[in-house]
Each structure stands twice: as structure tokens, then as C-alpha cells.
Short mmCIF file of C-alpha atoms in Angstrom, two decimals:
data_model
loop_
_atom_site.label_atom_id
_atom_site.label_comp_id
_atom_site.label_asym_id
_atom_site.label_seq_id
_atom_site.Cartn_x
_atom_site.Cartn_y
_atom_site.Cartn_z
CA MET A 1 -60.88 -15.34 61.70
CA ARG A 2 -63.40 -13.90 62.73
CA HIS A 3 -66.20 -16.44 62.61
CA LEU A 4 -63.57 -18.62 64.76
CA PHE A 5 -63.92 -16.33 67.80
CA PRO A 6 -67.61 -17.14 69.11
CA LYS A 7 -65.25 -20.98 69.11
CA LEU A 8 -63.21 -19.46 71.36
CA ILE A 9 -64.97 -18.28 74.04
CA PHE A 10 -66.75 -21.06 73.88
CA ILE A 11 -63.56 -23.63 73.64
CA SER A 12 -62.88 -20.81 77.25
CA SER A 13 -65.40 -21.11 78.33
CA PHE A 14 -64.91 -24.96 78.45
CA PHE A 15 -62.10 -25.22 80.41
CA ILE A 16 -62.65 -22.89 82.92
CA LEU A 17 -66.41 -24.07 83.33
CA PHE A 18 -64.33 -27.82 83.76
CA ALA A 19 -61.17 -26.30 86.16
CA CYS A 20 -63.76 -24.41 88.10
CA LYS A 21 -66.04 -28.33 88.69
CA LYS A 22 -62.61 -30.09 89.09
CA ASN A 23 -61.43 -28.29 92.11
CA GLU A 24 -65.05 -28.19 93.37
CA THR A 25 -64.95 -32.18 93.25
CA SER A 26 -61.61 -32.22 94.61
CA GLU A 27 -62.61 -30.08 97.40
CA VAL A 28 -65.91 -32.56 97.77
CA ALA A 29 -63.35 -35.46 97.51
CA LYS A 30 -61.23 -33.75 100.48
CA ILE A 31 -63.68 -33.44 102.93
CA GLU A 32 -64.93 -36.25 102.43
CA THR A 33 -62.23 -38.70 102.94
CA ALA A 34 -60.46 -36.70 105.78
CA LYS A 35 -59.59 -38.63 108.97
CA ASN A 36 -61.96 -36.65 112.34
CA SER A 37 -58.55 -36.82 114.83
CA ILE A 38 -61.00 -37.54 117.25
CA GLU A 39 -61.36 -41.01 119.05
CA TYR A 40 -63.09 -41.33 122.39
CA ALA A 41 -65.33 -38.84 122.60
CA SER A 42 -69.31 -39.53 121.02
CA GLY A 43 -70.53 -36.19 120.65
CA LEU A 44 -67.64 -34.76 118.73
CA SER A 45 -65.64 -34.65 115.51
CA ILE A 46 -62.84 -32.66 114.39
CA VAL A 47 -61.68 -32.57 110.98
CA LYS A 48 -58.78 -30.00 109.92
CA TYR A 49 -58.10 -29.03 106.44
CA ASP A 50 -55.54 -25.89 104.62
CA ALA A 51 -56.36 -23.76 107.53
CA TYR A 52 -59.63 -24.17 108.60
CA SER A 53 -61.01 -27.45 110.65
CA VAL A 54 -65.14 -28.75 110.02
CA VAL A 55 -66.03 -29.03 114.17
CA THR A 56 -68.72 -30.74 114.06
CA VAL A 57 -71.12 -31.29 118.40
CA LEU A 58 -73.60 -34.03 117.88
CA ASN A 59 -76.36 -35.20 120.86
CA PRO A 60 -74.99 -31.43 122.86
CA TRP A 61 -78.62 -32.61 125.16
CA PRO A 62 -80.52 -35.37 125.98
CA ASN A 63 -83.18 -36.13 123.15
CA ALA A 64 -81.31 -33.47 121.19
CA ASN A 65 -83.11 -32.52 117.83
CA LYS A 66 -79.99 -31.73 115.45
CA ASP A 67 -76.55 -31.36 115.24
CA PHE A 68 -74.56 -28.21 115.36
CA LYS A 69 -71.41 -27.77 112.80
CA TYR A 70 -68.65 -25.05 113.18
CA ILE A 71 -66.46 -23.90 110.42
CA LEU A 72 -62.57 -22.70 112.38
CA LYS A 73 -61.64 -20.62 109.94
CA GLU A 74 -57.53 -19.51 110.12
CA LYS A 75 -56.33 -16.19 109.25
CA GLY A 76 -56.84 -15.62 104.75
CA ALA A 77 -58.15 -19.34 104.83
CA LYS A 78 -60.34 -19.85 101.31
CA VAL A 79 -63.37 -22.12 102.79
CA PRO A 80 -64.91 -24.36 100.11
CA ASP A 81 -68.81 -23.07 99.28
CA SER A 82 -70.28 -26.45 100.33
CA LEU A 83 -69.59 -24.93 103.55
CA GLN A 84 -70.30 -21.50 103.61
CA ASN A 85 -73.64 -21.40 105.54
CA TYR A 86 -72.33 -22.48 109.04
CA THR A 87 -70.78 -20.56 111.61
CA THR A 88 -67.69 -19.51 110.56
CA ILE A 89 -65.47 -18.82 113.52
CA GLN A 90 -61.30 -16.30 113.00
CA VAL A 91 -58.36 -18.82 114.46
CA PRO A 92 -56.76 -18.53 116.82
CA LEU A 93 -59.14 -16.65 119.64
CA GLU A 94 -57.94 -13.30 121.27
CA SER A 95 -60.83 -13.90 124.04
CA VAL A 96 -63.48 -16.11 124.81
CA VAL A 97 -66.39 -16.57 127.09
CA VAL A 98 -67.11 -20.09 128.62
CA THR A 99 -70.21 -21.07 131.73
CA SER A 100 -68.66 -24.07 132.46
CA THR A 101 -66.36 -24.88 135.28
CA THR A 102 -65.48 -28.14 133.09
CA ASN A 103 -64.32 -25.75 130.44
CA ILE A 104 -61.25 -23.71 132.92
CA PRO A 105 -58.83 -27.12 133.15
CA PHE A 106 -58.29 -27.18 129.63
CA LEU A 107 -57.92 -23.24 129.17
CA GLU A 108 -54.92 -23.55 131.71
CA MET A 109 -53.54 -26.85 130.44
CA LEU A 110 -52.93 -24.73 126.75
CA GLU A 111 -51.96 -21.98 128.40
CA VAL A 112 -54.63 -19.88 127.57
CA GLU A 113 -56.64 -18.75 130.56
CA ASN A 114 -55.57 -15.28 130.08
CA LYS A 115 -57.69 -15.04 126.96
CA LEU A 116 -61.29 -16.18 129.18
CA VAL A 117 -63.04 -12.70 129.75
CA GLY A 118 -66.38 -13.31 130.93
CA PHE A 119 -67.77 -16.72 133.14
CA PRO A 120 -71.32 -16.67 134.52
CA HIS A 121 -70.61 -16.77 137.55
CA THR A 122 -67.27 -16.51 138.38
CA ASP A 123 -67.38 -18.66 142.54
CA TYR A 124 -67.80 -21.71 141.29
CA ILE A 125 -64.41 -21.43 140.36
CA SER A 126 -62.13 -23.38 142.04
CA SER A 127 -58.34 -22.49 140.50
CA GLU A 128 -56.07 -20.69 141.55
CA LYS A 129 -54.93 -20.16 138.22
CA THR A 130 -57.77 -18.45 137.23
CA ARG A 131 -59.30 -16.55 140.06
CA ALA A 132 -56.28 -14.48 140.40
CA LEU A 133 -57.33 -13.18 137.00
CA ILE A 134 -61.03 -13.02 138.44
CA ASP A 135 -59.86 -10.90 141.26
CA LYS A 136 -57.81 -9.36 139.81
CA GLY A 137 -60.96 -7.76 137.37
CA SER A 138 -59.75 -10.26 134.41
CA VAL A 139 -62.62 -11.75 134.02
CA LYS A 140 -65.72 -9.87 134.38
CA ASN A 141 -69.09 -12.00 135.99
CA VAL A 142 -71.52 -12.24 133.45
CA GLY A 143 -74.15 -13.81 135.18
CA GLN A 144 -76.27 -17.11 135.17
CA ASN A 145 -76.51 -19.74 132.54
CA GLU A 146 -80.19 -19.33 131.88
CA LYS A 147 -79.60 -15.21 131.81
CA LEU A 148 -76.52 -14.62 130.89
CA ASN A 149 -76.09 -10.35 131.10
CA ILE A 150 -76.53 -10.06 127.30
CA GLU A 151 -75.61 -6.08 127.92
CA GLN A 152 -72.49 -6.86 129.66
CA LEU A 153 -71.52 -9.53 126.55
CA ILE A 154 -71.84 -7.31 123.39
CA GLU A 155 -69.80 -4.90 125.97
CA LEU A 156 -66.71 -7.47 125.91
CA SER A 157 -67.60 -8.94 122.47
CA PRO A 158 -64.90 -11.76 122.98
CA ASP A 159 -64.25 -14.05 119.67
CA LEU A 160 -66.92 -16.51 120.81
CA ILE A 161 -68.65 -17.66 123.53
CA VAL A 162 -68.84 -21.38 124.43
CA THR A 163 -71.89 -23.15 126.12
CA PHE A 164 -74.14 -25.71 126.39
CA GLY A 165 -77.48 -26.56 126.28
CA VAL A 166 -80.25 -28.97 127.83
CA ASP A 167 -82.75 -29.66 125.87
CA ASN A 168 -84.07 -28.14 122.59
CA ASN A 169 -85.53 -25.06 123.83
CA ASN A 170 -83.04 -22.45 125.02
CA PRO A 171 -84.01 -19.24 124.45
CA MET A 172 -80.80 -17.99 125.92
CA LEU A 173 -78.66 -19.04 122.99
CA ASP A 174 -81.27 -17.80 120.10
CA ASN A 175 -81.00 -14.12 121.89
CA LEU A 176 -77.40 -14.41 121.94
CA LYS A 177 -76.81 -15.01 118.55
CA LYS A 178 -79.82 -12.28 117.55
CA SER A 179 -77.21 -10.28 119.14
CA GLY A 180 -74.81 -10.80 117.21
CA LEU A 181 -72.51 -12.93 119.46
CA ASN A 182 -70.49 -15.63 118.25
CA VAL A 183 -71.73 -19.22 120.54
CA LEU A 184 -70.11 -22.40 119.68
CA ILE A 185 -72.28 -25.58 121.54
CA GLN A 186 -70.63 -27.76 124.01
CA GLY A 187 -71.29 -31.57 125.06
CA ASP A 188 -68.70 -32.60 126.35
CA TRP A 189 -71.23 -32.58 129.45
CA MET A 190 -73.24 -36.19 128.11
CA GLU A 191 -70.43 -38.09 127.72
CA GLN A 192 -69.97 -40.99 129.13
CA SER A 193 -66.76 -42.15 129.05
CA PRO A 194 -64.70 -40.79 131.01
CA LEU A 195 -61.31 -39.89 128.24
CA GLY A 196 -64.48 -39.29 126.07
CA LYS A 197 -64.77 -36.04 128.19
CA ALA A 198 -61.14 -35.47 128.65
CA GLU A 199 -60.78 -35.23 124.74
CA TRP A 200 -62.73 -32.71 124.47
CA ILE A 201 -59.47 -30.42 124.72
CA LYS A 202 -58.14 -31.13 121.75
CA LEU A 203 -61.43 -28.45 120.98
CA TYR A 204 -60.05 -26.21 122.68
CA GLY A 205 -56.94 -26.93 120.79
CA ALA A 206 -58.47 -26.09 117.63
CA LEU A 207 -59.86 -22.84 118.95
CA PHE A 208 -56.91 -21.39 120.16
CA GLY A 209 -54.41 -22.96 117.64
CA LYS A 210 -52.82 -25.74 119.62
CA GLU A 211 -53.88 -28.58 118.70
CA GLU A 212 -50.46 -30.31 118.67
CA LYS A 213 -50.49 -29.50 122.65
CA ALA A 214 -54.12 -30.26 122.92
CA LYS A 215 -52.56 -33.88 121.64
CA GLU A 216 -50.20 -34.13 124.14
CA LEU A 217 -52.05 -32.99 126.36
CA PHE A 218 -54.42 -35.40 125.76
CA ASP A 219 -52.23 -38.86 124.96
CA LYS A 220 -49.86 -38.38 128.46
CA ILE A 221 -53.59 -38.87 130.16
CA VAL A 222 -55.07 -41.81 128.35
CA GLN A 223 -51.39 -43.20 128.96
CA SER A 224 -51.67 -42.48 132.70
CA TYR A 225 -55.55 -43.59 133.25
CA ASP A 226 -54.77 -47.15 130.75
CA GLN A 227 -51.40 -47.80 132.68
CA ALA A 228 -53.52 -47.53 136.34
CA LYS A 229 -56.77 -49.83 134.70
CA LYS A 230 -54.27 -52.40 134.35
CA LEU A 231 -52.87 -51.82 137.05
CA ALA A 232 -56.65 -52.63 138.78
CA ALA A 233 -57.12 -55.75 136.65
CA GLU A 234 -54.60 -57.39 138.16
CA LYS A 235 -56.34 -57.08 141.00
CA THR A 236 -59.98 -59.56 142.04
CA ALA A 237 -62.99 -57.04 142.19
CA SER A 238 -63.35 -58.14 145.76
CA SER A 239 -64.99 -55.00 147.17
CA THR A 240 -68.70 -54.53 146.57
CA VAL A 241 -69.32 -50.38 146.51
CA LEU A 242 -72.64 -48.09 147.38
CA TYR A 243 -72.77 -44.86 146.00
CA GLY A 244 -75.26 -41.64 146.50
CA SER A 245 -77.09 -40.58 149.64
CA MET A 246 -80.96 -39.46 150.23
CA TYR A 247 -81.79 -35.79 147.95
CA GLU A 248 -85.22 -35.01 149.63
CA ASP A 249 -86.96 -38.51 149.59
CA VAL A 250 -85.26 -39.56 146.07
CA TRP A 251 -81.60 -42.17 146.77
CA TYR A 252 -79.60 -41.80 142.68
CA VAL A 253 -77.82 -44.58 142.58
CA ALA A 254 -75.08 -43.94 138.89
CA LYS A 255 -76.43 -45.93 136.09
CA GLY A 256 -74.29 -48.66 134.90
CA ASN A 257 -73.46 -47.45 131.80
CA SER A 258 -72.96 -43.40 133.74
CA TRP A 259 -69.79 -41.84 133.52
CA VAL A 260 -69.21 -43.00 137.63
CA ALA A 261 -70.31 -46.69 137.08
CA GLU A 262 -66.91 -46.05 134.16
CA PHE A 263 -65.08 -46.21 136.49
CA MET A 264 -65.86 -48.65 138.96
CA LYS A 265 -65.68 -51.03 136.00
CA ASP A 266 -61.97 -49.47 135.22
CA ALA A 267 -61.50 -49.35 139.24
CA HIS A 268 -61.89 -53.79 139.09
CA ALA A 269 -64.94 -53.31 142.11
CA ASN A 270 -68.17 -54.56 142.25
CA TYR A 271 -70.99 -51.59 141.52
CA LEU A 272 -74.58 -52.86 142.97
CA TRP A 273 -76.02 -51.88 139.78
CA ALA A 274 -73.35 -51.98 137.70
CA ASP A 275 -76.07 -54.09 135.54
CA LEU A 276 -78.71 -50.98 134.85
CA LYS A 277 -79.00 -50.20 131.54
CA GLY A 278 -78.42 -46.52 131.09
CA THR A 279 -76.47 -43.45 131.60
CA GLY A 280 -77.57 -40.61 133.92
CA SER A 281 -79.03 -41.81 137.53
CA GLU A 282 -81.99 -43.62 139.06
CA GLY A 283 -83.99 -42.40 141.76
CA LEU A 284 -84.99 -45.79 143.54
CA SER A 285 -86.12 -45.56 147.81
CA PHE A 286 -84.08 -45.48 150.77
CA GLU A 287 -85.76 -49.04 151.64
CA LYS A 288 -84.18 -50.44 147.95
CA VAL A 289 -80.85 -49.20 148.04
CA LEU A 290 -81.23 -50.99 152.23
CA ASP A 291 -82.06 -54.03 151.04
CA LYS A 292 -79.87 -53.73 148.54
CA ALA A 293 -75.90 -52.70 149.80
CA LYS A 294 -76.37 -53.07 153.75
CA THR A 295 -73.65 -55.45 153.68
CA ALA A 296 -71.58 -52.95 150.77
CA ASN A 297 -67.92 -52.87 152.00
CA VAL A 298 -67.35 -49.71 150.30
CA TRP A 299 -69.92 -46.33 149.69
CA ILE A 300 -69.05 -43.45 148.19
CA ALA A 301 -71.95 -40.58 149.25
CA SER A 302 -72.46 -37.85 146.88
CA GLY A 303 -72.74 -34.41 148.68
CA SER A 304 -69.61 -32.40 150.32
CA PHE A 305 -69.83 -33.78 153.71
CA LYS A 306 -66.26 -33.99 155.28
CA SER A 307 -67.53 -36.12 158.49
CA LEU A 308 -69.66 -39.49 159.31
CA ASP A 309 -71.51 -37.59 162.44
CA GLU A 310 -72.58 -34.61 159.25
CA LEU A 311 -73.56 -37.84 156.90
CA GLN A 312 -75.69 -38.85 159.96
CA LYS A 313 -76.91 -35.47 160.76
CA ALA A 314 -78.71 -35.49 157.23
CA ASN A 315 -80.40 -38.50 157.61
CA PRO A 316 -79.65 -40.95 160.66
CA HIS A 317 -80.58 -44.48 158.42
CA TYR A 318 -76.93 -44.18 157.14
CA SER A 319 -75.99 -45.79 160.11
CA GLU A 320 -77.70 -49.02 158.72
CA PHE A 321 -75.56 -49.55 156.49
CA ASP A 322 -71.94 -51.88 157.18
CA ALA A 323 -69.25 -49.36 155.65
CA PHE A 324 -70.97 -46.32 157.56
CA THR A 325 -70.16 -48.56 161.03
CA ASN A 326 -66.94 -49.38 159.29
CA LYS A 327 -66.33 -46.26 159.10
CA ASN A 328 -66.05 -46.91 155.18
CA VAL A 329 -67.37 -43.60 153.75
CA TYR A 330 -66.23 -41.33 150.40
CA SER A 331 -66.98 -38.16 149.29
CA PHE A 332 -65.03 -36.68 145.73
CA GLU A 333 -67.05 -33.36 146.32
CA GLY A 334 -65.51 -32.08 149.36
CA LYS A 335 -63.07 -30.31 148.10
CA LEU A 336 -64.22 -27.19 147.57
CA GLY A 337 -61.70 -24.01 145.81
CA ALA A 338 -61.71 -19.80 148.24
CA THR A 339 -65.64 -18.89 147.28
CA GLY A 340 -67.03 -22.17 147.34
CA GLY A 341 -66.77 -23.96 144.06
CA THR A 342 -66.40 -28.10 144.00
CA VAL A 343 -63.19 -28.90 142.93
CA TYR A 344 -63.91 -33.03 141.64
CA TYR A 345 -66.73 -30.67 139.27
CA GLU A 346 -64.46 -28.18 137.63
CA LEU A 347 -61.45 -30.66 137.29
CA ALA A 348 -62.35 -34.40 136.81
CA PRO A 349 -63.54 -34.77 133.94
CA SER A 350 -60.40 -33.27 131.93
CA ARG A 351 -58.77 -36.00 134.47
CA PRO A 352 -60.15 -38.74 134.31
CA ASP A 353 -57.05 -40.66 134.81
CA LEU A 354 -56.25 -39.57 138.65
CA VAL A 355 -60.48 -39.97 139.27
CA LEU A 356 -59.05 -44.31 138.29
CA LYS A 357 -56.54 -43.45 140.60
CA ASP A 358 -58.77 -41.83 143.89
CA TYR A 359 -61.31 -44.78 143.35
CA ILE A 360 -57.89 -47.70 142.48
CA LYS A 361 -56.49 -46.30 146.00
CA ILE A 362 -60.26 -47.19 148.12
CA PHE A 363 -60.62 -50.35 146.20
CA HIS A 364 -57.48 -51.33 145.91
CA PRO A 365 -55.33 -49.34 149.03
CA ASP A 366 -52.32 -51.68 148.53
CA LEU A 367 -51.80 -50.94 145.02
CA MET A 368 -51.18 -47.24 145.38
CA SER A 369 -50.06 -46.90 148.52
CA SER A 370 -47.77 -44.21 148.12
CA TYR A 371 -50.43 -42.21 145.28
CA GLU A 372 -52.55 -39.06 147.62
CA PHE A 373 -56.15 -38.42 147.35
CA THR A 374 -56.31 -35.66 144.32
CA PHE A 375 -60.71 -35.75 145.00
CA ALA A 376 -61.47 -38.20 147.37
CA SER A 377 -61.72 -38.04 151.62
CA LYS A 378 -62.81 -40.37 153.66
CA LEU A 379 -65.29 -39.74 156.37
CA ASN A 380 -64.08 -39.20 159.86
#
């Protein structure tokens, strides 16, 4: 019997090793076959498993040299060894600091705005609901995006800081991590698809344990957007559109694959720079813009102008455009919050359906006769 003992140990060890290998293989297979719940956003992936999620942020800034992966772990969840090296975030969050006003509507839509404990330059926030929290002292001003007050953040000790980077050199991000603070890089601002930007609400759903609520809200936005888009598609694209205004000596027009240009395409208008490839904007001289857009029917001006007089004071040559002469100039940036924040910058990324409806009312007013502008205003 004694000579069988080593064999029994060997056999037991073999089966234990085999079982472990089998479990490990099973976990790897699960990870490889699980489905990403993101449909429209190109820079975000969320894969849900039992009691944890894997979030990947891709291309968080122009020419980013790496992606970022995060493990959102519920209490008591077991995360596979293959994922242990990634940043782990305990969810649902009980406190958060965000650094972009575009994040505020997501928190409010999910009814977790009371979890917000800090924001850089709180005057930028327009929402009345979150402003009330700021006025009450529940949300602290934590400095500026490039110069966050790390000592104050350590004192606040939020479960997570959601921030963003602009290039591959982000010393502030490194300093936050060195201070032991949990940081998640968000890249919603890089999305060019209107629905792609709005789908980042699902990230906040995952962070606060409200995945189903986030999906329900986003699905309604998609339905509203698609209905408006189909309505506009029934009309002839007759409006020719000038976009932008001068900044110092340069006129910046939105490129043809940009967020702004996508709205104009879906609203069925002839944007004059729709064939300019790329995202972001292109700097042009005033003369080039005038040559191409002098007879444009509609001008969507960039900047918080409230009247044609104010626009002309900024540059007397603006009156050379037919859209100015015909008083057919609109601004999306004129509505401000109580402390000067721009409502459009804050809310528009999360509600593209309302932005699209504003554009449709401008280009096809007969389709939206009873609709009131959410963001846009006509300059008088």
C-alpha cells in the first residue's frame, strides 16, 4: 500500500492541475467570446462578465500610442489572472470627480449627480440641478484640467477621477496616479458620430451599476434621432450652408467627417465643405470662405453671438455674405448657464437627437413647425 501513496499524490496533483488548466482555459474562452455592448462609439468597448466588466478606451486623443483597459469589479467578484495587471475599479462608485462638462448630463440622466464630489472650474457647469449641488458645497472646485489640485483631490479621496488627455504627454495624469488616486481616461470628445458620443453614457452605467438604465436611455435617444433623420430625408436638400466664423485671422470650417458635418448631412442640407475629408476643422482665409459661401442660404456661426449687430462688430466684412444680408444666421452657442457656461457644449454631446432637430428646424422649418429650439437661436 505504501508504494501506491506517491502514485496517488501524482494522480491527485494531475487532476488538480488539469482542473485548474480547464478552468483557466474556460475563463480565457469566455473572455475571447464575450460580446462588446457598444454599437456606435468607435473609442469605447464594454464587455460584461459575472460581477465584473472589461472597459477598453481606444484612441483617447489624436495619434494616441496606446489604449487603456480597466476592470470594473463588483464586491466579491473573482477576476481572472489574465486581467490582474490592468487598473481595477470597485463598482458601483460612491463618489466621483469628472473633468468635462459633457459628463454632467450622463450623471444626471442616470440620477447619480449626488455622487459628484469635485469638478475643475465649476463655473463652466450650466445645469441647474448640478449648480444647486455646487452652491450647497457638495461639489468642490478642484482647480483646472491641466493643473488639478492634487492635495484637494487626495483629501476628497473620490472612488474615481474621470479625466481626459490631449496628447501622449500627460504629466498631470501621471501625477494623479503617483498620488494613489484611481484615474480613468475618457475619450468621448474624439467621437465624430453623434450617436457615438452619446453612447458613452453606457460607461457611466457600468461605473454606477446602472447598465440597464443607461441602455434604456440611449436606445430612446437612438430612436428619437433616427425618427428625425428619416423625417429630414423626405425633403430635398435645398439649403446651402456656411459654417464657422473668424478666429483672429483664420476662419475655421468643420471638415466633412466631423461631428458638426454629420449633423448637417443627417438634417439633409448642402454643407459647402462636406467634401473636405477628415475630422476636426480646417483653417481658411476670409477671402476663400467668401468666394465659396457668399451666396449660402444659411450661416451657422460659431461663437456666442446674440445679434447681427454683435456679429458685425466682430468683423465688418461679415455683412458681405448673403445669409447675413437676408438675416438667416444662427448660433448654437448663445445660451449660457447662470455662471457663464455654454449649454450647448455641456448638453449637446449627450442629446444628439435634440441637436439634429434644431438643424432640421433651421433647414426645413415646415417639418418642425411646433418644435422649439433647444440650443440654436436666430440672430436678430
